[in-house]
Amino acid sequence: MLRLYDTAKAQIVEVTPRREGEFSMYCCGPTVYDLPHIGHGRAMLSWDLFRRYLEWTGARVHHVANITDVDDNIINRAAKLGWSWEKVVKTYEDEWWKASDALGCHRPVDSPHATAFIERMVELIAELERRGYAYDTRDTVYFEATKVEGYGLLARQSIESLQAGARVEADAEKHSPIDFALWKKASGPGDVPQWPSPWGAGRPGWHTECVVMSLDILGDGFDLHGGGLDLQFPHHENERAQAVAWGRPFTQHWVHHGFIEVGGEKMSKSLNNFTSLTDLLSRTDPRAYRLLVYKGHYRAPLDVTPTLTADSEAALGRIDALARRVANAPTVALGREAARQSGVAVEAFEAFMNDDLDTPGAVALIFNLVREANAALDTGQSQAGQVAARAALEFAAALGLFARVSEVIDPAAAALVARMDVARAAKDWASADALRTELQAAGWAVEQTKDGTRVHR
Ligand SMILES: [Zn+2]
């Protein structure tokens, strides 16, 4: 049973999906106006971890991550570069996916764009107005946060203390400093992008897009809502407030990942230590950044320095060397059941992962198995060495850390070999024969050895 730290409950809780064997998760995606930085890389890898692990256990995962393609930052960037806002969006969304692909992250099942949901957002704002939670001013339609019972749940503060702590805003028409914009009216025809609405042309506030898109795509009471710690308040608080006011059961669990630190300092634009992910990935094996991120717990602050990245690259070398030593071991994730059938004892790995995704524990287990495998192979204990290697490579692959076996055997062939071993172990001769035919059709000679299936050209 998976247990996760739920920010709203401030404790580790058991996670039971709304529908058995099927997890629904909505993770706040980027506002696309600049190159992704290494903190974004951590966000990509955190959600990829949730997704991969749940899929490895055999669950289906409906993973949704939005693209915020309407925002003041985009408009300001467009003005600065002399570009259209559409060009800014297209350029930096492309960069986002390029970096995500380079990191080996699964693309979300759905990645909705805010601009495709404007009509739905206008409908929600009208509904909130009907229900008495929204008020119209000269420039803006605001949400009246003080009317929502339990506002401050995610901030873990009372409404009074949030009001006392909020900065005083210029807009005198605002009822309370914690009220937030649902609709920002355009200043004129040149203030683009803009869409029509009952309150005048304009654009939606950021907090409204995620509540509309998550509920539209995943439905009431979806399982997980995630984001970085910085989104806990006010963004997620304000999403939740709108769902409460709308009368819709929102997410079951809130999960937040920690920040990146660069050499012990929090990363921020003012400290000028914003390293772009694009730059990091051009200089480093992307798997090394994945390993570095998973050496830390997803909720803890993570330090990123060139030395730590180099350490991770060296550690990956040990996984690759073991994979070459036992060339028939799987380097693709087989999934929990298939791994068990191929003789991997999955319990220790699962115990770490089910405990709030304890990847530091899981990574330590993998490297213990690597040492164990090499020690056994060094002393001629071939069987014990193969078993330990199989487990190490399977768990690494479950985290998306795929070993590089050789230049000769491509991942597609390695996957077929791994499936063939699983089929043979299960005495499923029909599947094993079909896989052999598939390998042969791709030009591979296939032979069975006492260590399992081997292929060569
Ligand atoms: Zn969001």
XYZ file of C-alpha atoms and ligand atoms in Angstrom:
458
model
C 0.000 0.000 0.000
C 1.433 3.361 -1.077
C 1.772 5.947 1.681
C 2.426 9.596 0.900
C 2.822 12.834 2.799
C -0.402 14.759 2.233
C 0.220 18.491 2.611
C -3.416 19.247 3.512
C -3.395 16.671 6.299
C 0.229 17.413 7.319
C 0.965 13.716 7.750
C 1.773 10.534 5.870
C -1.434 8.789 4.802
C -2.408 5.660 2.895
C -3.335 6.376 -0.695
C -6.251 4.387 -2.084
C -7.147 5.402 -5.623
C -10.696 6.431 -6.477
C -10.841 3.533 -8.954
C -8.881 0.399 -8.160
C -5.694 0.064 -10.202
C -6.042 3.499 -11.764
C -4.421 6.674 -10.440
C -5.405 10.126 -11.599
C -2.910 12.916 -11.013
C -2.809 16.565 -11.971
C 0.557 18.297 -11.712
C 0.901 22.025 -12.299
C 2.984 22.569 -15.405
C 5.093 25.476 -16.618
C 4.310 29.016 -17.648
C 6.195 29.035 -20.928
C 8.159 32.288 -21.223
C 11.780 31.225 -20.662
C 14.123 28.223 -20.814
C 13.385 25.577 -18.153
C 15.793 25.777 -15.186
C 17.085 22.901 -13.083
C 14.235 23.355 -10.576
C 11.818 22.612 -13.434
C 13.933 19.532 -14.156
C 13.373 18.395 -10.589
C 9.616 18.903 -11.015
C 9.633 16.851 -14.247
C 11.600 14.069 -12.533
C 9.421 14.108 -9.403
C 6.193 13.515 -11.335
C 7.918 11.030 -13.631
C 8.876 9.128 -10.458
C 5.270 9.004 -9.192
C 4.082 7.919 -12.626
C 6.781 5.315 -13.264
C 6.522 3.732 -9.842
C 2.719 3.482 -9.957
C 2.925 2.002 -13.460
C 5.649 -0.407 -12.332
C 3.239 -1.715 -9.658
C 0.759 -2.442 -12.465
C -1.531 0.591 -12.064
C -2.734 2.744 -14.918
C -1.876 6.406 -14.418
C -3.846 9.258 -15.935
C -1.189 11.949 -15.664
C -2.257 15.488 -16.541
C 0.098 18.480 -16.571
C -1.014 21.813 -17.939
C 0.790 24.367 -20.061
C 0.103 27.929 -18.905
C 0.099 29.833 -22.187
C -1.590 33.027 -20.968
C 0.174 35.045 -18.265
C 1.663 38.485 -17.619
C 5.175 37.009 -17.761
C 4.514 35.815 -21.334
C 3.119 39.205 -22.349
C 6.072 41.055 -20.789
C 8.568 38.723 -22.430
C 6.901 39.209 -25.816
C 7.126 43.009 -25.416
C 10.801 42.766 -24.429
C 11.753 40.532 -27.364
C 9.468 42.255 -29.864
C 7.763 38.915 -30.515
C 4.081 37.954 -30.571
C 2.891 36.240 -27.382
C 2.162 33.161 -29.523
C 5.793 33.008 -30.636
C 7.002 33.216 -27.017
C 4.657 30.357 -26.065
C 5.633 28.176 -29.019
C 9.382 28.746 -28.566
C 9.500 27.984 -24.837
C 6.966 25.177 -24.880
C 9.162 23.463 -27.486
C 12.190 23.977 -25.195
C 10.236 22.508 -22.270
C 9.391 19.285 -24.127
C 12.903 19.026 -25.550
C 14.346 19.097 -22.008
C 11.672 16.730 -20.674
C 12.370 14.256 -23.494
C 16.128 14.530 -22.908
C 15.565 13.657 -19.247
C 13.649 10.574 -20.387
C 10.392 11.680 -18.743
C 7.090 10.277 -19.935
C 5.022 12.977 -21.555
C 1.743 13.497 -19.645
C -1.276 11.627 -20.981
C -2.948 15.039 -21.315
C -1.196 18.401 -21.406
C -4.018 20.930 -21.740
C -3.304 24.527 -22.715
C -5.036 27.196 -20.640
C -6.127 29.100 -23.770
C -8.167 26.083 -24.923
C -10.298 26.304 -21.748
C -11.144 30.026 -21.593
C -14.883 29.493 -22.197
C -15.030 26.937 -19.399
C -13.223 29.366 -17.081
C -15.711 32.116 -17.935
C -18.538 29.668 -17.094
C -16.925 28.887 -13.730
C -16.449 32.573 -12.870
C -20.125 33.238 -13.720
C -21.109 30.319 -11.493
C -18.946 31.654 -8.644
C -20.601 35.055 -9.080
C -24.067 33.439 -8.933
C -23.046 31.666 -5.742
C -21.900 34.942 -4.173
C -18.154 34.249 -4.184
C -17.104 36.698 -6.897
C -17.342 40.476 -7.211
C -16.730 42.791 -10.115
C -14.572 45.917 -9.864
C -13.370 48.429 -12.429
C -10.369 46.366 -13.613
C -10.848 42.904 -12.176
C -13.332 40.236 -11.090
C -12.153 39.008 -7.686
C -12.779 35.866 -5.681
C -13.874 36.569 -2.102
C -11.530 34.228 -0.231
C -12.835 35.055 3.256
C -16.210 33.470 2.360
C -14.659 29.998 1.988
C -14.716 27.975 5.149
C -11.339 26.461 5.865
C -9.435 28.899 3.647
C -5.795 28.574 4.767
C -5.808 24.761 4.927
C -2.815 24.402 2.618
C -1.059 27.503 3.954
C -1.654 26.020 7.406
C -2.627 29.451 8.672
C -5.872 31.086 9.750
C -7.625 33.612 7.509
C -6.774 36.314 10.070
C -3.060 35.608 9.996
C -3.065 35.367 6.188
C -4.820 38.728 5.994
C -2.372 40.267 8.435
C 0.580 38.903 6.439
C -0.669 39.848 2.969
C 0.896 42.837 1.317
C -1.341 45.836 0.853
C -2.377 46.114 -2.758
C -2.946 49.151 -4.895
C -6.498 48.176 -5.787
C -8.701 49.910 -3.211
C -11.760 48.084 -4.544
C -10.468 44.767 -3.210
C -12.499 43.603 -0.197
C -9.576 41.788 1.441
C -5.857 41.546 0.645
C -6.192 37.742 0.250
C -8.864 37.999 -2.484
C -7.492 37.004 -5.878
C -8.187 37.782 -9.545
C -10.533 35.519 -11.476
C -10.719 37.769 -14.552
C -8.427 40.619 -15.511
C -10.010 43.113 -17.862
C -8.082 44.257 -20.922
C -7.033 47.925 -20.907
C -7.923 48.308 -24.604
C -8.000 46.517 -27.963
C -4.184 46.348 -28.072
C -3.946 44.580 -24.705
C -3.613 41.031 -26.057
C -4.421 38.242 -25.672
C -8.008 38.908 -24.688
C -11.291 37.010 -24.834
C -14.910 38.165 -24.464
C -16.705 37.761 -21.137
C -19.808 39.089 -19.357
C -17.490 41.482 -17.421
C -15.722 42.800 -20.513
C -12.882 41.491 -22.666
C -9.863 40.238 -20.772
C -8.078 37.117 -19.588
C -8.430 34.674 -16.715
C -6.345 34.595 -13.538
C -3.854 31.757 -13.188
C -5.565 30.033 -10.249
C -8.738 29.486 -12.282
C -7.151 27.500 -15.101
C -5.960 24.567 -12.982
C -9.230 24.040 -11.114
C -11.170 23.993 -14.406
C -8.752 21.763 -16.338
C -8.146 19.256 -13.529
C -11.863 18.735 -12.853
C -12.831 18.773 -16.549
C -10.261 16.147 -17.481
C -10.023 13.972 -14.349
C -13.473 14.480 -12.796
C -14.572 14.928 -9.184
C -12.392 13.552 -6.399
C -9.339 12.743 -8.502
C -6.468 11.123 -6.626
C -3.424 13.421 -6.491
C -2.738 17.086 -7.096
C 0.919 17.978 -7.198
C 3.267 20.877 -7.596
C 6.359 22.480 -6.160
C 6.331 23.701 -2.548
C 6.073 27.257 -3.849
C 2.629 26.455 -5.269
C 1.184 25.272 -1.946
C 0.158 28.850 -1.180
C -1.409 30.814 -2.740
C -1.870 28.871 -6.017
C -3.169 25.563 -4.644
C -5.038 27.229 -1.787
C -6.860 29.354 -4.358
C -7.594 26.417 -6.652
C -9.065 24.553 -3.702
C -11.111 27.587 -2.586
C -12.758 27.799 -6.031
C -13.581 24.064 -6.021
C -15.158 24.418 -2.548
C -17.182 27.445 -3.663
C -18.201 25.606 -6.861
C -19.393 22.646 -4.748
C -17.095 20.121 -6.494
C -15.154 17.446 -4.567
C -11.549 18.276 -5.427
C -8.369 16.216 -5.149
C -8.030 13.468 -2.501
C -4.372 14.232 -1.793
C -2.027 17.187 -2.129
C 1.639 16.404 -2.779
C 4.492 18.894 -3.058
C 8.120 18.487 -3.997
C 11.005 20.508 -2.530
C 13.218 23.216 -3.972
C 16.631 23.092 -5.560
C 19.609 24.688 -3.878
C 22.777 25.525 -5.727
C 25.763 25.003 -3.451
C 23.581 25.379 -0.350
C 21.748 28.530 -1.418
C 18.132 28.607 -2.531
C 17.896 29.069 -6.264
C 16.426 32.387 -7.264
C 16.685 34.911 -10.037
C 17.912 37.573 -7.608
C 20.833 35.349 -6.541
C 21.691 34.929 -10.202
C 22.207 31.198 -9.776
C 19.444 30.072 -12.106
C 21.117 27.356 -14.154
C 19.114 26.447 -17.225
C 18.186 22.808 -17.577
C 18.914 23.027 -21.283
C 22.499 24.027 -20.414
C 22.917 21.312 -17.750
C 21.668 18.589 -20.121
C 24.042 19.684 -22.865
C 26.978 19.077 -20.498
C 25.861 16.047 -18.454
C 24.432 12.569 -18.989
C 20.715 13.284 -18.356
C 20.527 10.065 -16.342
C 23.037 11.572 -13.896
C 20.657 14.405 -13.076
C 17.853 11.870 -12.591
C 20.044 9.848 -10.228
C 21.110 12.974 -8.323
C 17.465 13.999 -7.863
C 16.485 10.513 -6.640
C 19.414 10.330 -4.211
C 17.411 12.930 -2.313
C 13.855 12.591 -1.064
C 11.330 14.383 -3.263
C 10.172 16.612 -0.400
C 13.648 17.602 0.835
C 15.708 20.511 -0.476
C 18.169 19.276 -3.084
C 21.676 20.597 -3.573
C 23.005 20.630 -7.130
C 26.707 21.274 -7.756
C 29.064 20.143 -10.549
C 30.785 17.768 -8.066
C 27.510 16.079 -7.114
C 26.532 15.698 -10.778
C 29.942 14.164 -11.553
C 29.537 11.734 -8.606
C 26.232 10.585 -10.065
C 27.789 10.096 -13.495
C 30.472 7.889 -11.937
C 27.829 5.876 -10.049
C 25.898 5.325 -13.274
C 29.081 3.927 -14.787
C 28.927 1.128 -12.204
C 25.360 0.243 -13.232
C 26.330 0.249 -16.932
C 29.417 -1.911 -16.242
C 27.320 -4.474 -14.375
C 24.779 -4.526 -17.196
C 27.563 -5.274 -19.685
C 28.932 -7.980 -17.403
C 25.581 -9.778 -17.364
C 24.460 -8.822 -20.822
C 21.228 -10.786 -20.734
C 19.868 -9.044 -17.614
C 16.895 -6.746 -18.257
C 17.722 -3.093 -18.660
C 14.097 -2.141 -19.211
C 11.504 -2.042 -16.449
C 9.526 -5.265 -16.578
C 6.979 -4.208 -13.974
C 6.368 -5.739 -10.598
C 4.732 -9.020 -11.638
C 7.046 -9.795 -14.534
C 10.052 -8.972 -12.353
C 8.810 -11.339 -9.659
C 8.315 -14.072 -12.226
C 11.851 -13.578 -13.461
C 13.112 -14.218 -9.934
C 13.544 -10.684 -8.570
C 12.647 -10.268 -4.881
C 10.751 -6.988 -5.122
C 9.745 -6.584 -1.464
C 12.682 -4.516 -0.198
C 12.420 -2.094 -3.115
C 8.671 -1.791 -2.693
C 8.998 -1.191 1.033
C 11.164 1.869 0.369
C 8.992 3.170 -2.433
C 5.683 2.653 -0.649
C 7.061 4.672 2.267
C 6.431 8.116 0.755
C 8.641 7.299 -2.253
C 11.842 6.875 -0.263
C 14.169 6.992 -3.253
C 17.318 7.574 -1.125
C 16.616 4.145 0.400
C 15.818 2.586 -2.967
C 18.977 4.000 -4.581
C 21.112 2.691 -1.698
C 19.489 -0.737 -2.178
C 20.323 -0.675 -5.899
C 24.002 0.084 -5.254
C 24.201 -2.584 -2.527
C 22.882 -5.063 -5.093
C 25.451 -3.862 -7.645
C 28.247 -4.534 -5.105
C 26.723 -7.894 -4.179
C 26.427 -8.941 -7.833
C 30.013 -8.015 -8.641
C 31.357 -9.753 -5.518
C 29.472 -12.952 -6.387
C 30.578 -12.876 -10.032
C 34.203 -12.239 -8.940
C 34.141 -15.411 -6.835
C 32.517 -17.585 -9.499
C 29.043 -17.628 -7.925
C 27.382 -17.064 -11.270
C 23.828 -17.832 -10.166
C 23.901 -15.516 -7.132
C 25.574 -12.811 -9.211
C 22.909 -13.012 -11.919
C 20.091 -12.800 -9.373
C 21.533 -9.718 -7.663
C 22.300 -8.063 -11.014
C 18.803 -8.740 -12.297
C 17.318 -7.073 -9.191
C 19.675 -4.062 -9.334
C 18.975 -3.391 -13.025
C 15.234 -3.918 -12.658
C 14.920 -1.454 -9.763
C 17.102 1.091 -11.550
C 14.912 0.745 -14.649
C 11.759 1.147 -12.510
C 13.134 4.597 -11.571
C 13.809 5.363 -15.240
C 17.563 4.747 -14.887
C 18.135 2.473 -17.852
C 21.542 0.828 -18.033
C 23.492 1.168 -21.272
C 24.485 -2.369 -22.156
C 26.432 -2.027 -25.362
C 26.416 -0.310 -28.664
C 25.287 -3.544 -30.297
C 22.036 -4.513 -28.546
C 19.461 -1.763 -28.914
C 16.797 -1.131 -26.228
C 14.015 -2.624 -28.377
C 15.928 -5.913 -28.715
C 16.878 -5.868 -25.017
C 13.196 -5.477 -24.170
C 12.273 -8.485 -26.326
C 15.063 -10.540 -24.705
C 13.808 -9.595 -21.240
C 10.225 -10.505 -22.158
C 11.426 -13.793 -23.634
C 13.144 -14.706 -20.365
C 9.986 -13.878 -18.444
C 7.871 -15.979 -20.817
C 10.287 -18.922 -20.576
C 10.387 -18.665 -16.764
C 6.578 -18.831 -16.795
C 6.750 -21.797 -19.249
C 4.706 -19.706 -21.690
C 6.269 -21.330 -24.754
C 3.879 -19.787 -27.271
C 4.870 -16.236 -26.212
C 8.556 -17.195 -26.055
C 8.388 -18.544 -29.640
C 6.581 -15.435 -30.864
C 9.273 -13.236 -29.249
C 12.040 -15.369 -30.809
C 10.430 -14.883 -34.235
C 10.210 -11.142 -33.625
C 13.914 -10.976 -32.685
C 14.917 -13.061 -35.699
C 12.834 -10.845 -37.972
C 14.874 -7.885 -36.639
C 18.066 -9.719 -37.682
C 19.136 -11.230 -34.349
C 20.453 -14.755 -33.833
C 18.865 -16.053 -30.640
C 20.337 -18.676 -28.345
C 19.501 -20.052 -24.929
C 22.306 -20.320 -22.385
C 22.236 -21.372 -18.756
C 22.130 -17.626 -17.969
C 19.067 -17.023 -20.146
C 18.472 -15.697 -23.640
C 21.410 -14.210 -25.590
C 21.286 -12.448 -28.930
C 23.941 -11.514 -31.458
C 24.052 -10.464 -35.064
Zn -1.722 24.932 -11.234
